Amino acid sequence: MKRREFVLSNAAFLLQARTIKDNLIIRSDSPADFETPVQLLDKGWITSNDAHYVRSHLSVPNVELNNWNLTVEGEVNRPLKLTMRDIRGFQEVTRTVTLECSGNGRAFADPPVAGLQWEKGAVGTARWTGIPLRDVLMKAQVQPNAKHVILNGADMPIRAVPDFVRSIPIEKAMHPDTILAYRMNGAALPVLHGFPLRLIVPGWEAAASTKWIVNIQISEAEASGFFMQTAYRIPNRPIAPGTLVDPKDTIPYTALSVKSIFTSPLDGAMVPMGSSIQLRGFAWAGEADITQVDVSTDAGSTWNIAVLDNDKARYTWRRFRYLWKPPAAKSFVVMSRATDSQGRTQPMVASWNPSGYLYNVADKIQINVKG
Ligand SMILES: Nc1nc2c(c(=O)[nH]1)N[C@H]1C(S)=C(S)[C@@H](COP(=O)(O)O)O[C@H]1N2
Ligand SMILES: [Mo]
């Protein structure tokens, strides 16, 4: 193991954080909540480390690797206390995963909902390298009554905000693609993204992917507390916009929905008449695959099949492209609508929920063609 890559000085951390902040839209300065502008997502299938969105509920912990351990306890025969050297001793794997915050698109909720007003860019795709969570659980010898894996990071409760403790069901935890990652796009995991170790739960809304992980508790029950029992839950049935929902009528939000966004041109772009322009963006569907993306240049009256790029992995977005020659010098409403391997298609109207989770209405941008 190369020790140096894990020795991050305070100065290095501040520099890393500053570069990231310069690139991104600051939804909240503290805690660190930064959104990626779509023109940065447009740069490629992989989102670079200093362009990937950041979502944190609490202060970012600056973990000293020398004092760092991952403890595994609860319903296991062999509780573990692992160092980073121990972690590096397991079989290394890399998974390319699109992470999306469940609140992405919340800004478009109608009626409006409280919370960070994410627009389109609380989403990104990275190559995560680490070890399967499964291998650690096997080593600890999980007992047969185990149903949930509760994860806790080094971030601490502040003022009114409780500790960020969440759980995933044992089946997802034991899936070989669920990993404890220590690298992001080949580099040491950036502090804002969970240094030195984070969970990646592919295909699921990203709140499942615990950052700065220090403790794993194997349990018969789901995690208790606000971030599992109140937040990240959706109504268990359709509700009328603006309705209050009792937490007991909700279920945890797990796998992501089918969704697409335009990354070029930008909403409101001015383009000259007479030339062709490429309309492009990304489409993703959590644990499912994108099978088709349709683009409309007439506000949804007629649809055309977009071309999908070859870059893909099991849990990633795919880029779509559609070449279009505007037929007139006027404003056009251009839309994208993705369909996935589970037969799901993006809705044209949002199904409202009180927290504005899983907003996935067909995307819409305006393009102004100048004669
Ligand atoms: N420990 C810890 N893990 C966390 C969070 C947090 O606040 N604390 N935020 C979660 C949420 S809501 C999201 S969307 C993702 C964001 O990961 P990123 O910042 O690497 O994009 O981290 C998740 N993991
Ligand atoms: Mo999130």
Coordinates of C-alpha atoms and ligand atoms in Angstrom, one line a residue:
M1 CA 0.0 0.0 0.0
K2 CA 1.2 3.5 -0.9
R3 CA 1.0 5.3 2.4
R4 CA 1.8 8.7 1.1
E5 CA -1.5 9.0 -0.8
F6 CA -3.4 8.8 2.4
V7 CA -1.4 11.5 4.3
L8 CA -3.4 14.6 3.5
S9 CA -2.3 17.8 5.2
N10 CA -4.8 20.4 6.2
A11 CA -3.4 22.6 3.5
A12 CA -4.0 20.0 0.9
F13 CA -7.5 19.4 2.1
L14 CA -8.3 23.2 1.9
L15 CA -6.9 23.4 -1.6
Q16 CA -8.9 20.4 -2.7
A17 CA -12.1 21.9 -1.2
R18 CA -11.4 25.3 -2.8
T19 CA -10.9 23.8 -6.3
I20 CA -14.2 21.9 -6.0
K21 CA -16.0 24.9 -4.7
D22 CA -14.7 27.1 -7.6
N23 CA -16.3 24.7 -10.1
L24 CA -19.6 24.1 -8.5
I25 CA -22.8 25.9 -7.5
I26 CA -22.8 26.4 -3.8
R27 CA -26.3 25.4 -2.4
S28 CA -24.9 25.6 1.1
D29 CA -21.4 26.6 2.2
S30 CA -21.6 24.8 5.6
P31 CA -22.4 22.0 5.5
A32 CA -20.8 21.5 2.1
D33 CA -23.5 21.1 -0.5
F34 CA -22.3 21.8 -4.0
E35 CA -24.1 21.2 -7.3
T36 CA -22.4 20.5 -10.6
P37 CA -23.4 22.9 -13.4
V38 CA -24.7 20.9 -16.4
Q39 CA -22.0 22.2 -18.7
L40 CA -19.4 20.4 -16.5
L41 CA -21.4 17.2 -16.6
D42 CA -21.4 17.6 -20.4
K43 CA -17.5 17.2 -20.4
G44 CA -17.7 13.5 -20.3
W45 CA -19.2 10.1 -19.3
I46 CA -17.0 10.2 -16.2
T47 CA -17.4 13.2 -13.9
S48 CA -14.0 14.4 -12.7
N49 CA -13.3 14.5 -8.9
D50 CA -13.4 18.3 -8.8
A51 CA -16.7 18.5 -10.7
H52 CA -18.7 15.8 -8.9
Y53 CA -21.5 17.2 -6.7
V54 CA -21.1 17.1 -2.9
R55 CA -23.8 16.5 -0.4
S56 CA -23.1 16.6 3.3
H57 CA -25.5 17.0 6.2
L58 CA -22.9 17.8 8.9
S59 CA -19.4 19.2 9.1
V60 CA -16.8 17.4 6.9
P61 CA -14.6 15.4 9.2
N62 CA -10.9 15.7 8.6
V63 CA -9.9 12.1 9.4
E64 CA -6.3 11.2 10.5
L65 CA -5.5 7.9 8.9
N66 CA -3.2 6.9 11.8
N67 CA -6.1 7.0 14.2
W68 CA -8.7 5.6 11.8
N69 CA -10.4 2.2 12.2
L70 CA -13.4 0.5 10.8
T71 CA -15.2 -1.5 13.4
V72 CA -17.7 -4.2 12.5
E73 CA -20.0 -5.4 15.3
G74 CA -23.5 -6.5 16.2
E75 CA -25.0 -9.8 14.9
V76 CA -21.6 -11.3 14.0
N77 CA -19.5 -14.2 15.4
R78 CA -16.3 -12.2 14.9
P79 CA -16.4 -8.5 15.6
L80 CA -13.6 -6.7 13.6
K81 CA -11.4 -3.7 14.0
L82 CA -9.8 -3.0 10.7
T83 CA -7.0 -0.6 9.7
M84 CA -6.6 0.8 6.2
R85 CA -3.8 -1.8 5.7
D86 CA -6.3 -4.5 6.6
I87 CA -8.8 -3.0 4.1
R88 CA -6.2 -3.0 1.4
G89 CA -5.6 -6.7 2.1
F90 CA -9.0 -7.7 0.6
Q91 CA -9.5 -8.3 -3.1
E92 CA -9.7 -5.0 -4.9
V93 CA -12.6 -4.2 -7.3
T94 CA -13.6 -1.1 -9.4
R95 CA -17.2 -0.2 -10.2
T96 CA -18.3 2.7 -12.3
V97 CA -21.5 4.1 -10.7
T98 CA -23.8 7.0 -11.3
L99 CA -24.7 8.6 -7.9
E100 CA -27.7 10.8 -7.6
C101 CA -29.0 12.6 -4.6
S102 CA -32.7 11.8 -3.9
G103 CA -33.3 15.6 -3.7
N104 CA -31.9 16.3 -7.2
G105 CA -34.6 18.3 -9.1
R106 CA -36.3 19.4 -5.9
A107 CA -36.2 23.0 -7.1
F108 CA -38.8 22.1 -9.7
A109 CA -41.4 20.7 -7.2
D110 CA -44.8 22.4 -7.5
P111 CA -45.9 23.4 -5.0
P112 CA -42.4 24.1 -3.7
V113 CA -40.9 22.0 -0.9
A114 CA -38.3 22.9 1.8
G115 CA -34.8 21.7 1.5
L116 CA -31.7 22.4 -0.6
Q117 CA -33.0 23.6 -4.0
W118 CA -31.0 21.2 -6.3
E119 CA -31.7 21.7 -9.9
K120 CA -30.3 19.1 -12.3
G121 CA -26.7 18.6 -11.2
A122 CA -26.8 16.6 -7.9
V123 CA -25.7 13.7 -10.0
G124 CA -22.4 12.4 -11.3
T125 CA -20.6 9.3 -12.5
A126 CA -17.2 8.0 -11.1
R127 CA -15.0 4.9 -11.1
W128 CA -15.0 3.8 -7.5
T129 CA -12.2 1.4 -6.3
G130 CA -12.3 -0.5 -3.1
I131 CA -13.4 -3.9 -1.7
P132 CA -16.7 -5.6 -1.7
L133 CA -18.6 -4.9 1.6
R134 CA -19.6 -8.6 1.3
D135 CA -16.0 -9.8 1.9
V136 CA -15.8 -7.8 5.2
L137 CA -19.2 -9.1 6.3
M138 CA -18.1 -12.7 5.5
K139 CA -14.9 -12.2 7.5
A140 CA -17.0 -11.1 10.5
Q141 CA -19.3 -14.1 10.1
V142 CA -22.7 -12.5 10.0
Q143 CA -25.3 -14.4 11.9
P144 CA -28.4 -15.8 10.2
N145 CA -30.8 -13.5 12.0
A146 CA -29.0 -10.4 10.4
K147 CA -31.4 -8.3 8.3
H148 CA -29.8 -4.9 8.1
V149 CA -26.4 -3.3 7.9
I150 CA -26.2 0.0 9.8
L151 CA -23.5 2.4 8.7
N152 CA -22.0 5.4 10.5
G153 CA -19.5 7.9 9.3
A154 CA -17.0 10.0 11.3
D155 CA -19.2 13.1 10.8
M156 CA -20.7 14.3 14.1
P157 CA -24.2 15.7 15.0
I158 CA -24.2 19.5 15.0
R159 CA -26.8 21.7 16.7
A160 CA -30.3 20.5 15.6
V161 CA -29.0 18.0 13.1
P162 CA -28.7 14.4 14.4
D163 CA -25.9 12.0 13.5
F164 CA -26.1 10.6 9.9
V165 CA -26.8 6.9 10.5
R166 CA -28.5 4.8 7.9
S167 CA -28.9 1.1 7.0
I168 CA -29.3 -1.0 4.0
P169 CA -30.9 -4.4 3.8
I170 CA -28.6 -7.4 4.1
E171 CA -29.3 -8.6 0.5
K172 CA -28.0 -5.3 -0.9
A173 CA -25.1 -5.2 1.5
M174 CA -24.1 -8.8 0.4
H175 CA -24.3 -8.0 -3.3
P176 CA -20.8 -8.2 -4.8
D177 CA -21.2 -4.7 -6.4
T178 CA -21.8 -2.9 -3.1
I179 CA -18.3 -1.7 -2.2
L180 CA -16.2 0.1 0.4
A181 CA -14.3 2.6 -1.8
Y182 CA -11.0 4.3 -1.1
R183 CA -10.3 5.6 -4.6
M184 CA -12.4 7.8 -6.9
N185 CA -11.4 7.9 -10.5
G186 CA -8.0 6.5 -9.7
A187 CA -7.1 9.1 -7.0
A188 CA -7.3 8.8 -3.3
L189 CA -10.8 9.5 -2.2
P190 CA -11.2 13.3 -1.8
V191 CA -12.1 14.5 1.7
L192 CA -15.5 15.9 0.6
H193 CA -16.4 12.5 -0.9
G194 CA -15.6 10.5 2.2
F195 CA -11.9 10.1 2.8
P196 CA -10.6 7.6 3.8
L197 CA -13.4 5.1 3.1
R198 CA -17.0 5.3 1.9
L199 CA -19.7 3.0 0.9
I200 CA -21.0 2.8 -2.7
V201 CA -24.5 1.3 -3.0
P202 CA -24.8 1.2 -6.8
G203 CA -28.2 2.0 -8.3
W204 CA -29.6 3.4 -5.1
E205 CA -30.3 7.0 -4.2
A206 CA -26.9 8.3 -2.9
A207 CA -27.9 8.8 0.7
A208 CA -27.3 5.0 1.1
S209 CA -23.6 5.6 0.2
T210 CA -22.2 6.5 3.6
K211 CA -19.1 8.7 3.5
W212 CA -16.2 8.7 6.1
I213 CA -17.3 5.3 7.3
V214 CA -16.0 4.2 10.7
N215 CA -18.6 1.8 12.1
I216 CA -20.7 -1.1 10.7
Q217 CA -23.4 -2.6 12.9
I218 CA -25.1 -5.8 11.8
S219 CA -28.7 -5.8 13.1
E220 CA -32.1 -7.4 13.0
A221 CA -33.7 -4.0 12.6
E222 CA -33.3 -1.0 10.3
A223 CA -31.3 2.0 11.7
S224 CA -33.3 4.1 14.1
G225 CA -33.1 7.9 14.0
F226 CA -34.0 10.7 11.7
F227 CA -32.0 9.9 8.6
M228 CA -33.6 6.4 8.3
Q229 CA -37.0 6.8 9.9
T230 CA -38.0 10.3 8.7
A231 CA -35.7 11.4 5.9
Y232 CA -35.3 9.6 2.5
R233 CA -38.7 8.1 2.6
I234 CA -41.4 8.4 0.1
P235 CA -45.2 8.0 0.4
N236 CA -46.3 4.3 0.0
R237 CA -49.1 5.5 -2.3
P238 CA -49.8 8.4 -4.7
I239 CA -50.8 11.5 -2.9
A240 CA -52.3 14.9 -3.9
P241 CA -49.7 17.7 -4.3
G242 CA -49.3 19.7 -1.0
T243 CA -50.6 16.8 1.2
L244 CA -48.9 16.1 4.6
V245 CA -47.8 12.5 5.0
D246 CA -47.4 10.6 8.2
P247 CA -44.0 8.8 8.4
K248 CA -45.8 5.5 9.0
D249 CA -47.3 5.8 5.5
T250 CA -43.9 6.0 3.9
I251 CA -41.2 3.6 2.8
P252 CA -37.4 4.1 2.4
Y253 CA -36.4 5.4 -1.1
T254 CA -34.0 2.8 -2.5
A255 CA -33.3 2.2 -6.2
L256 CA -33.3 5.3 -8.4
S257 CA -36.0 6.1 -11.0
V258 CA -35.6 6.5 -14.7
K259 CA -34.4 10.0 -15.6
S260 CA -32.7 12.1 -18.2
I261 CA -31.3 15.6 -18.4
F262 CA -29.9 17.8 -21.2
T263 CA -26.4 18.9 -20.7
S264 CA -26.0 20.8 -24.1
P265 CA -27.2 23.3 -25.2
L266 CA -28.0 25.2 -22.0
D267 CA -31.6 26.1 -21.2
G268 CA -32.3 29.4 -23.0
A269 CA -29.4 29.1 -25.5
M270 CA -29.4 31.3 -28.6
V271 CA -28.5 29.4 -31.8
P272 CA -28.3 30.6 -35.4
M273 CA -30.8 29.5 -38.0
G274 CA -29.6 27.3 -40.8
S275 CA -27.1 25.1 -39.0
S276 CA -27.6 21.7 -37.2
I277 CA -27.1 21.5 -33.5
Q278 CA -26.5 18.5 -31.3
L279 CA -28.9 18.1 -28.5
R280 CA -27.3 15.9 -25.8
G281 CA -27.4 14.8 -22.2
F282 CA -27.5 11.8 -19.9
A283 CA -30.1 9.2 -19.0
W284 CA -29.9 6.8 -16.1
A285 CA -32.2 4.3 -14.3
G286 CA -30.5 3.1 -11.1
E287 CA -30.4 -0.7 -11.1
A288 CA -32.1 -0.9 -14.5
D289 CA -30.6 -0.2 -17.9
I290 CA -31.5 2.7 -20.3
T291 CA -33.1 1.1 -23.4
Q292 CA -34.2 4.3 -25.2
V293 CA -34.2 8.0 -25.0
D294 CA -36.7 10.1 -27.1
V295 CA -36.2 13.7 -27.9
S296 CA -39.0 16.1 -28.8
T297 CA -38.3 19.5 -30.4
D298 CA -42.0 20.6 -30.4
A299 CA -42.8 20.6 -26.6
G300 CA -43.8 16.9 -26.6
S301 CA -46.1 16.6 -29.6
T302 CA -43.8 14.3 -31.5
W303 CA -40.8 12.3 -30.5
N304 CA -37.6 11.0 -32.2
I305 CA -35.3 8.3 -31.0
A306 CA -31.9 9.7 -29.8
V307 CA -28.6 7.9 -30.4
L308 CA -27.0 6.3 -27.3
D309 CA -23.2 6.4 -26.8
N310 CA -21.5 3.1 -26.3
D311 CA -20.0 4.0 -22.9
K312 CA -22.0 2.1 -20.3
A313 CA -21.7 0.0 -17.2
R314 CA -24.3 -1.7 -15.1
Y315 CA -25.1 1.2 -12.8
T316 CA -24.2 4.2 -15.0
W317 CA -25.9 6.8 -17.1
R318 CA -25.6 6.8 -20.8
R319 CA -25.1 9.8 -23.0
F320 CA -27.8 10.5 -25.6
R321 CA -27.4 12.7 -28.7
Y322 CA -29.8 14.0 -31.3
L323 CA -28.8 16.0 -34.3
W324 CA -31.4 18.7 -35.1
K325 CA -31.7 21.4 -37.7
P326 CA -34.1 24.0 -36.4
P327 CA -36.8 24.6 -39.1
A328 CA -37.6 28.2 -38.1
A329 CA -36.3 31.3 -36.4
K330 CA -38.3 31.1 -33.2
S331 CA -38.3 29.6 -29.7
F332 CA -38.5 25.9 -29.3
V333 CA -39.3 23.8 -26.2
V334 CA -37.0 20.7 -26.5
M335 CA -37.7 17.7 -24.3
S336 CA -36.0 14.4 -23.4
R337 CA -37.7 11.2 -22.1
A338 CA -35.9 8.0 -21.1
T339 CA -37.2 4.5 -21.0
D340 CA -35.5 1.6 -19.1
S341 CA -35.2 -2.2 -19.1
Q342 CA -38.0 -2.4 -16.4
G343 CA -40.4 -0.8 -18.8
R344 CA -40.4 2.5 -16.9
T345 CA -40.7 5.8 -18.8
Q346 CA -40.2 9.3 -17.4
P347 CA -43.6 10.9 -16.6
M348 CA -44.7 14.2 -18.2
V349 CA -46.1 15.4 -14.9
A350 CA -44.4 15.1 -11.5
S351 CA -45.8 12.9 -8.8
W352 CA -45.4 15.3 -5.9
N353 CA -44.1 14.3 -2.5
P354 CA -43.4 16.4 0.6
S355 CA -39.6 16.2 0.4
G356 CA -39.3 16.6 -3.4
Y357 CA -37.5 13.3 -3.8
L358 CA -37.1 11.4 -7.1
Y359 CA -38.1 14.3 -9.3
N360 CA -37.9 12.7 -12.7
V361 CA -40.2 14.5 -15.1
A362 CA -39.1 14.5 -18.8
D363 CA -36.5 17.2 -19.1
K364 CA -37.3 20.5 -20.8
I365 CA -35.1 23.3 -22.2
Q366 CA -35.8 26.3 -24.3
I367 CA -33.8 27.0 -27.4
N368 CA -34.1 30.3 -29.2
V369 CA -33.3 30.2 -32.9
K370 CA -32.2 33.5 -34.4
G371 CA -32.7 34.2 -38.1
Ligands
LIG1 N1 -21.5 10.2 6.6 C1 -22.2 10.7 5.6 N2 -22.4 10.1 4.5 C2 -23.2 10.6 3.5 C3 -23.8 11.9 3.7 C4 -23.6 12.6 4.9 O1 -24.1 13.7 5.1 N3 -22.8 12.0 5.8 N4 -24.7 12.4 2.7 C5 -25.3 11.4 1.8 C6 -26.0 11.9 0.7 S1 -27.5 12.6 1.0 C7 -25.5 11.9 -0.6 S2 -26.5 12.4 -1.9 C8 -24.2 11.3 -0.9 C9 -23.4 12.3 -1.7 O2 -22.1 11.8 -2.0 P1 -21.0 12.8 -2.7 O3 -20.9 14.0 -1.7 O4 -19.8 12.1 -2.8 O5 -21.6 13.2 -4.0 O6 -23.4 11.0 0.3 C10 -24.2 10.4 1.3 N5 -23.3 9.9 2.3
MO2 MO -28.6 12.9 -1.0

